Amino acid sequence: MSEDRDVLQFFLDTDRDLLQDAFRFAQHQVRETITRYPDFYPMYTKNGRWRHDGPAWTDWCDGFLPGMMFIFAKHSQNNGSGAFWLEQATRYTKPLEPRKNDEDVHDLGFLFMSSYYRWLQLTREPALNDILIEAGRTMALRYQSHGQYLCSFIAAESLFIDIMMNVGIIFYAARETGDKQLRDLAMQHCLTTRRFLVRGDGSTAHEGIFDPETGEFLRQSTQQGYRSDSCWSRGLAWAIYGFTIAWEYSRDVRFLSTAEACARYFLNHSNSDGIPPWDFTAPMPSRNLLDTSAAAIAASALLRLNRTVVDRDRAHIYWSAAILILRSLCEKYLAKKDKKWEGILKGGVYHVHRELGVDESVMWGEYFFVEALGHVLRQI
């Protein structure tokens, strides 16, 4: 038994050193970015550089940079860098406030839960809560009552799997205000997404198309996956994470079972090191393109599942899988050896069809990688 404990401790120590080194490197890269490009909000790199003239497609990433800095601030509260990171995080968060009334995007959860929510958790300033509530109410304006879903920025008839990552801000606003109508709306969106975008094997479609006047579901579609009936890996990672959040707010077991079904598909179809192809059902050689951002999101989602499920065997599976993914990201994709690369993780994918941010660093990959690292480092 003592030999087993020694082996376990060896792996814990090895993982701790590897992840701590990656966390320090992440801080270094973010510090370099805000020094090199002050007041700039990156989205994806081009040849390893954040600042370029590439298009954005949509504006949804501005909360991730301050979000990472709030994570650094939380982990640095007992040393001198904590005040620096908090100051920079708030500096980059304040300009986002007007977007609490932005009705043109479906990404207010990404924007505000990564920034203002983390700020609130650190300082407990009541005014920050008011901003989050307002953003949640704005997000709720996307609700299509006939189909019972929150529409994407594309059109009223479009439902994205990504919105599972944004419905949480409506749940939050409902909880903080006691607004039952808001909560019911968020619940219905999750149930509609579960019914029409999550397949029986746990794979997911990126998009659902509805008749906006009758609410009739017409077909599955995609904007970013290989095709309508394929499984875009980042969308699947959004589903694991988003349905876990929905369960945390609602305690509806249907959402937890959906998150676990999606997690099983992800784990069963990713490569042996835990890094998935950009689309699980794309043909070769397209499937050779991997997506580290989907891996980072999934790692953070699996850590949430680990904290959520009662069955300790399943919890251990999720923890072990998350550690495997993080270890692979740190060992194979960290940009540490490339002194000219400005991001943290290589190998991320934004939009294959539009040729945006393919095999580059992407801000959501950076953010969820840092989030997962921060969580694990508090546990080991």
Coordinates of C-alpha atoms in Angstrom, one line a residue:
M1 CA 0.0 0.0 0.0
S2 CA 2.8 2.4 0.8
E3 CA 4.3 1.8 -2.7
D4 CA 0.9 2.6 -4.3
R5 CA 0.8 5.9 -2.3
D6 CA 4.3 6.7 -3.3
V7 CA 3.4 6.2 -7.0
L8 CA 0.3 8.3 -6.6
Q9 CA 2.3 11.1 -4.9
F10 CA 4.8 11.0 -7.7
F11 CA 2.2 11.6 -10.3
L12 CA 0.6 14.3 -8.2
D13 CA 3.9 16.1 -7.8
T14 CA 4.7 15.7 -11.5
D15 CA 1.3 17.1 -12.5
R16 CA 1.6 19.9 -10.0
D17 CA 5.0 21.0 -11.3
L18 CA 3.8 20.8 -15.0
L19 CA 0.5 22.7 -14.4
Q20 CA 2.2 25.3 -12.2
D21 CA 4.7 26.0 -14.9
A22 CA 2.0 26.3 -17.5
F23 CA 0.0 28.7 -15.1
R24 CA 3.1 30.9 -14.7
F25 CA 3.7 30.9 -18.5
A26 CA 0.1 31.9 -19.0
Q27 CA 0.6 34.9 -16.7
H28 CA 3.7 35.8 -18.6
Q29 CA 2.0 35.7 -22.0
V30 CA -1.0 37.8 -20.8
R31 CA 1.3 40.3 -19.2
E32 CA 3.2 40.6 -22.5
T33 CA 0.0 41.0 -24.4
I34 CA -1.4 43.8 -22.4
T35 CA 2.0 45.6 -22.4
R36 CA 2.4 45.1 -26.2
Y37 CA -1.2 46.0 -27.1
P38 CA -2.7 48.1 -24.3
D39 CA -6.5 48.2 -24.2
F40 CA -6.7 45.7 -27.1
Y41 CA -9.1 42.7 -26.8
P42 CA -7.6 39.8 -28.7
M43 CA -9.7 37.0 -30.4
Y44 CA -7.4 34.8 -32.4
T45 CA -3.8 34.9 -33.6
K46 CA -2.6 35.0 -37.1
N47 CA 0.8 33.4 -37.5
G48 CA 1.0 33.6 -33.7
R49 CA 0.3 37.3 -33.4
W50 CA -2.8 38.7 -31.7
R51 CA -3.0 42.0 -33.6
H52 CA -3.9 41.7 -37.3
D53 CA -6.5 42.7 -39.8
G54 CA -8.4 39.4 -39.9
P55 CA -12.2 39.6 -39.6
A56 CA -14.0 38.6 -36.4
W57 CA -17.3 37.1 -37.7
T58 CA -18.9 38.2 -34.5
D59 CA -17.9 40.1 -31.3
W60 CA -18.0 37.7 -28.4
C61 CA -14.6 37.3 -26.8
D62 CA -13.9 40.6 -24.9
G63 CA -14.6 39.1 -21.5
F64 CA -11.9 36.3 -21.7
L65 CA -8.8 38.5 -21.3
P66 CA -10.0 40.2 -18.1
G67 CA -11.4 36.9 -17.0
M68 CA -8.0 35.3 -17.1
M69 CA -6.6 38.3 -15.1
F70 CA -9.3 37.8 -12.4
I71 CA -8.2 34.2 -12.1
F72 CA -4.6 35.3 -11.8
A73 CA -5.6 37.9 -9.2
K74 CA -7.5 35.2 -7.1
H75 CA -4.5 32.9 -7.2
S76 CA -2.1 35.7 -6.3
Q77 CA -3.9 37.2 -3.3
N78 CA -1.1 36.3 -1.0
N79 CA 1.7 37.7 -3.0
G80 CA 2.6 41.0 -4.6
S81 CA 1.2 40.4 -8.1
G82 CA -2.4 40.1 -6.9
A83 CA -3.0 43.8 -6.8
F84 CA -1.5 44.2 -10.2
W85 CA -3.8 41.6 -11.8
L86 CA -6.9 42.9 -10.1
E87 CA -6.1 46.4 -11.3
Q88 CA -5.6 45.3 -14.9
A89 CA -8.6 43.0 -14.8
T90 CA -10.9 45.8 -13.7
R91 CA -9.4 48.2 -16.2
Y92 CA -10.3 45.8 -19.0
T93 CA -13.7 44.9 -17.6
K94 CA -15.1 48.4 -17.1
P95 CA -15.3 49.2 -20.8
L96 CA -17.6 46.2 -21.3
E97 CA -20.5 47.6 -19.2
P98 CA -22.4 49.2 -22.1
R99 CA -22.7 45.8 -23.6
K100 CA -25.2 44.8 -20.9
N101 CA -27.7 46.3 -23.3
D102 CA -26.3 44.7 -26.4
E103 CA -29.2 43.0 -28.2
D104 CA -27.2 42.0 -31.2
V105 CA -25.3 39.0 -29.8
H106 CA -26.2 35.8 -28.0
D107 CA -22.9 35.9 -26.1
L108 CA -23.6 38.0 -23.0
G109 CA -22.8 35.0 -20.8
F110 CA -19.4 34.7 -22.3
L111 CA -18.9 38.5 -22.0
F112 CA -20.1 39.0 -18.4
M113 CA -19.8 35.8 -16.5
S114 CA -16.1 35.6 -17.4
S115 CA -15.5 39.2 -16.3
Y116 CA -18.1 40.9 -14.1
Y117 CA -19.1 37.8 -12.3
R118 CA -15.4 37.0 -11.4
W119 CA -15.0 40.6 -10.3
L120 CA -18.1 40.3 -8.1
Q121 CA -16.8 37.1 -6.6
L122 CA -13.5 38.9 -5.6
T123 CA -14.9 42.2 -4.3
R124 CA -18.6 41.7 -3.5
E125 CA -19.5 45.1 -4.8
P126 CA -23.3 45.4 -5.2
A127 CA -23.2 47.5 -8.3
L128 CA -21.5 44.7 -10.2
N129 CA -24.4 42.5 -9.4
D130 CA -26.8 45.0 -11.0
I131 CA -24.8 45.0 -14.2
L132 CA -24.9 41.2 -14.4
I133 CA -28.7 41.2 -13.8
E134 CA -29.2 43.8 -16.5
A135 CA -27.1 41.7 -18.9
G136 CA -29.2 38.6 -18.1
R137 CA -32.4 40.5 -18.8
T138 CA -31.0 41.7 -22.1
M139 CA -30.0 38.1 -23.0
A140 CA -33.6 37.0 -22.3
L141 CA -34.9 39.3 -25.0
R142 CA -33.6 36.7 -27.6
Y143 CA -36.3 34.3 -26.5
Q144 CA -38.6 33.0 -29.3
S145 CA -41.8 32.1 -27.6
H146 CA -43.2 29.9 -30.4
G147 CA -40.1 27.6 -30.5
Q148 CA -39.1 28.2 -26.8
Y149 CA -35.5 28.9 -27.4
L150 CA -33.0 31.8 -27.4
C151 CA -32.1 32.6 -31.0
S152 CA -28.5 33.1 -32.2
F153 CA -27.1 36.3 -33.7
I154 CA -27.6 34.7 -37.2
A155 CA -31.4 35.0 -37.3
A156 CA -34.6 34.5 -35.3
E157 CA -35.0 30.9 -36.7
S158 CA -31.5 29.9 -35.6
L159 CA -30.6 28.1 -32.3
F160 CA -26.9 27.5 -31.5
I161 CA -25.5 24.9 -29.1
D162 CA -23.1 27.7 -28.0
I163 CA -26.0 29.4 -26.3
M164 CA -26.0 26.8 -23.6
M165 CA -22.9 28.6 -22.4
N166 CA -24.8 31.9 -22.2
V167 CA -28.2 30.9 -20.7
G168 CA -26.5 30.8 -17.3
I169 CA -26.6 34.5 -17.1
I170 CA -30.4 34.4 -17.3
F171 CA -30.5 31.7 -14.6
Y172 CA -28.3 34.0 -12.5
A173 CA -30.5 37.1 -13.0
A174 CA -33.5 35.0 -12.2
R175 CA -32.0 33.7 -9.0
E176 CA -30.8 37.1 -7.9
T177 CA -34.1 38.8 -8.5
G178 CA -36.5 35.9 -7.8
D179 CA -38.0 36.4 -11.3
K180 CA -39.8 33.1 -12.0
Q181 CA -40.5 34.1 -15.6
L182 CA -36.8 34.5 -16.3
R183 CA -36.1 31.1 -14.8
D184 CA -38.9 29.4 -16.8
L185 CA -37.6 30.9 -20.0
A186 CA -34.0 29.7 -19.3
M187 CA -35.4 26.2 -18.4
Q188 CA -37.4 26.0 -21.7
H189 CA -34.4 27.0 -23.7
C190 CA -32.3 24.2 -22.2
L191 CA -35.1 21.7 -22.8
T192 CA -35.5 22.7 -26.4
T193 CA -31.7 22.5 -27.0
R194 CA -31.6 19.1 -25.3
R195 CA -34.5 17.8 -27.5
F196 CA -33.4 19.1 -30.8
L197 CA -29.6 19.5 -30.8
V198 CA -28.4 16.6 -28.6
R199 CA -28.6 13.3 -30.3
G200 CA -29.2 9.9 -28.7
D201 CA -25.6 8.9 -28.7
G202 CA -24.6 12.1 -26.9
S203 CA -23.2 13.9 -30.0
T204 CA -24.5 17.4 -30.8
A205 CA -25.5 19.5 -33.8
H206 CA -24.2 23.0 -33.9
E207 CA -27.4 24.7 -35.0
G208 CA -31.2 24.0 -35.2
I209 CA -33.5 25.8 -37.7
F210 CA -37.1 26.6 -36.7
D211 CA -40.0 28.2 -38.3
P212 CA -40.0 31.5 -36.4
E213 CA -43.8 32.0 -36.8
T214 CA -45.0 28.5 -35.7
G215 CA -42.0 27.3 -33.7
E216 CA -41.8 24.1 -35.7
F217 CA -38.4 22.5 -35.7
L218 CA -37.3 22.1 -39.3
R219 CA -33.7 20.6 -39.3
Q220 CA -30.3 20.4 -37.8
S221 CA -27.7 22.7 -39.4
T222 CA -24.2 24.0 -38.8
Q223 CA -22.2 27.2 -39.2
Q224 CA -18.8 25.8 -38.0
G225 CA -19.0 22.0 -38.1
Y226 CA -18.1 19.8 -41.1
R227 CA -21.8 19.4 -42.0
S228 CA -25.2 19.4 -40.5
D229 CA -25.2 15.8 -39.2
S230 CA -21.6 15.9 -37.9
C231 CA -20.4 16.6 -34.4
W232 CA -18.3 19.8 -34.1
S233 CA -16.1 19.2 -31.1
R234 CA -16.1 22.7 -29.7
G235 CA -19.9 22.6 -29.8
L236 CA -19.9 19.3 -27.9
A237 CA -17.6 20.8 -25.3
W238 CA -20.0 23.8 -24.9
A239 CA -22.8 21.3 -24.3
I240 CA -20.9 19.4 -21.6
Y241 CA -20.2 22.7 -19.8
G242 CA -23.5 24.4 -20.5
F243 CA -25.8 21.6 -19.4
T244 CA -23.7 21.2 -16.2
I245 CA -24.2 24.9 -15.5
A246 CA -28.0 24.4 -16.2
W247 CA -28.1 21.6 -13.6
E248 CA -26.2 23.7 -11.0
Y249 CA -28.9 26.4 -11.3
S250 CA -32.0 24.2 -11.7
R251 CA -31.1 20.8 -10.1
D252 CA -33.1 19.3 -13.0
V253 CA -31.6 15.8 -13.5
R254 CA -32.3 15.8 -17.2
F255 CA -29.6 18.4 -17.6
L256 CA -27.0 16.5 -15.6
S257 CA -27.8 13.3 -17.6
T258 CA -27.4 15.2 -20.8
A259 CA -24.0 16.7 -19.7
E260 CA -22.8 13.2 -18.9
A261 CA -24.0 11.7 -22.2
C262 CA -22.1 14.5 -24.0
A263 CA -19.1 13.8 -21.9
R264 CA -19.1 10.1 -22.7
Y265 CA -19.2 10.9 -26.4
F266 CA -16.3 13.3 -26.1
L267 CA -14.2 10.9 -24.1
N268 CA -15.0 7.9 -26.3
H269 CA -14.2 9.7 -29.5
S270 CA -11.3 11.9 -28.7
N271 CA -7.7 10.8 -29.3
S272 CA -5.9 8.8 -26.7
D273 CA -4.3 12.0 -25.3
G274 CA -7.7 13.6 -24.9
I275 CA -7.3 16.1 -27.7
P276 CA -10.2 16.0 -30.2
P277 CA -10.4 16.6 -33.9
W278 CA -12.1 19.8 -34.8
D279 CA -15.1 17.7 -35.9
F280 CA -15.5 14.2 -34.7
T281 CA -17.2 13.0 -37.9
A282 CA -15.2 14.9 -40.5
P283 CA -13.5 12.6 -43.1
M284 CA -9.8 12.1 -43.4
P285 CA -7.6 14.0 -43.9
S286 CA -9.8 16.9 -42.5
R287 CA -10.2 15.0 -39.2
N288 CA -6.4 15.2 -38.6
L289 CA -6.9 18.9 -37.7
L290 CA -7.2 19.0 -33.9
D291 CA -8.7 21.7 -31.7
T292 CA -7.0 22.5 -28.4
S293 CA -9.6 25.0 -27.5
A294 CA -12.3 22.3 -27.5
A295 CA -10.0 20.2 -25.3
A296 CA -9.5 23.1 -22.9
I297 CA -13.2 23.8 -22.7
A298 CA -13.9 20.1 -22.1
A299 CA -11.3 19.8 -19.4
S300 CA -12.9 22.7 -17.5
A301 CA -16.3 21.2 -18.0
L302 CA -15.2 17.7 -16.8
L303 CA -13.8 19.4 -13.7
R304 CA -17.3 20.9 -13.1
L305 CA -18.9 17.5 -13.6
N306 CA -16.4 16.0 -11.1
R307 CA -17.6 18.4 -8.5
T308 CA -21.2 17.7 -9.4
V309 CA -21.8 14.0 -9.6
V310 CA -22.5 12.0 -6.5
D311 CA -21.1 8.7 -7.8
R312 CA -17.4 8.8 -6.9
D313 CA -16.4 6.4 -9.6
R314 CA -17.8 8.6 -12.3
A315 CA -16.4 11.7 -10.6
H316 CA -12.9 10.0 -10.7
I317 CA -13.3 9.3 -14.4
Y318 CA -14.1 13.0 -15.1
W319 CA -11.2 14.2 -12.9
S320 CA -8.7 11.8 -14.5
A321 CA -9.8 12.7 -18.0
A322 CA -9.5 16.4 -17.3
I323 CA -5.9 15.8 -15.9
L324 CA -5.0 13.8 -19.0
I325 CA -6.2 16.6 -21.3
L326 CA -4.4 19.3 -19.3
R327 CA -1.2 17.2 -19.3
S328 CA -1.4 16.8 -23.0
L329 CA -2.0 20.5 -23.6
C330 CA 0.9 21.4 -21.4
E331 CA 3.3 18.9 -22.9
K332 CA 2.4 19.2 -26.6
Y333 CA 0.8 22.5 -27.3
L334 CA 2.1 25.1 -24.9
A335 CA 3.8 27.9 -26.9
K336 CA 6.7 28.2 -24.5
K337 CA 9.4 27.2 -26.9
D338 CA 8.3 29.6 -29.6
K339 CA 9.6 33.0 -28.4
K340 CA 7.7 34.8 -31.1
W341 CA 4.3 33.3 -30.4
E342 CA 2.1 35.6 -28.4
G343 CA -0.6 33.2 -27.3
I344 CA -0.5 30.5 -24.6
L345 CA -1.8 27.4 -26.4
K346 CA -1.2 26.5 -30.0
G347 CA -3.5 24.3 -32.1
G348 CA -6.8 26.1 -31.5
V349 CA -9.5 26.5 -34.2
Y350 CA -11.9 29.3 -34.6
H351 CA -13.7 28.9 -38.0
V352 CA -12.5 26.3 -40.5
H353 CA -14.9 27.3 -43.4
R354 CA -14.0 31.0 -43.1
E355 CA -10.3 30.2 -42.6
L356 CA -10.2 32.2 -39.4
G357 CA -7.8 31.2 -36.6
V358 CA -7.1 27.7 -37.8
D359 CA -4.2 26.1 -35.9
E360 CA -3.7 29.2 -33.9
S361 CA -4.2 30.6 -30.3
V362 CA -7.8 31.5 -29.6
M363 CA -9.1 33.5 -26.6
W364 CA -11.7 31.0 -25.4
G365 CA -9.1 28.3 -25.5
E366 CA -6.7 30.4 -23.4
Y367 CA -9.4 31.3 -20.9
F368 CA -10.8 27.8 -20.3
F369 CA -7.3 26.4 -20.1
V370 CA -6.4 28.9 -17.4
E371 CA -9.7 28.3 -15.6
A372 CA -9.0 24.5 -15.6
L373 CA -5.4 25.0 -14.5
G374 CA -6.5 27.3 -11.7
H375 CA -9.1 24.8 -10.4
V376 CA -6.7 21.8 -10.4
L377 CA -4.0 23.8 -8.7
R378 CA -6.3 24.6 -5.8
Q379 CA -6.9 20.8 -5.4
I380 CA -3.5 19.2 -5.6

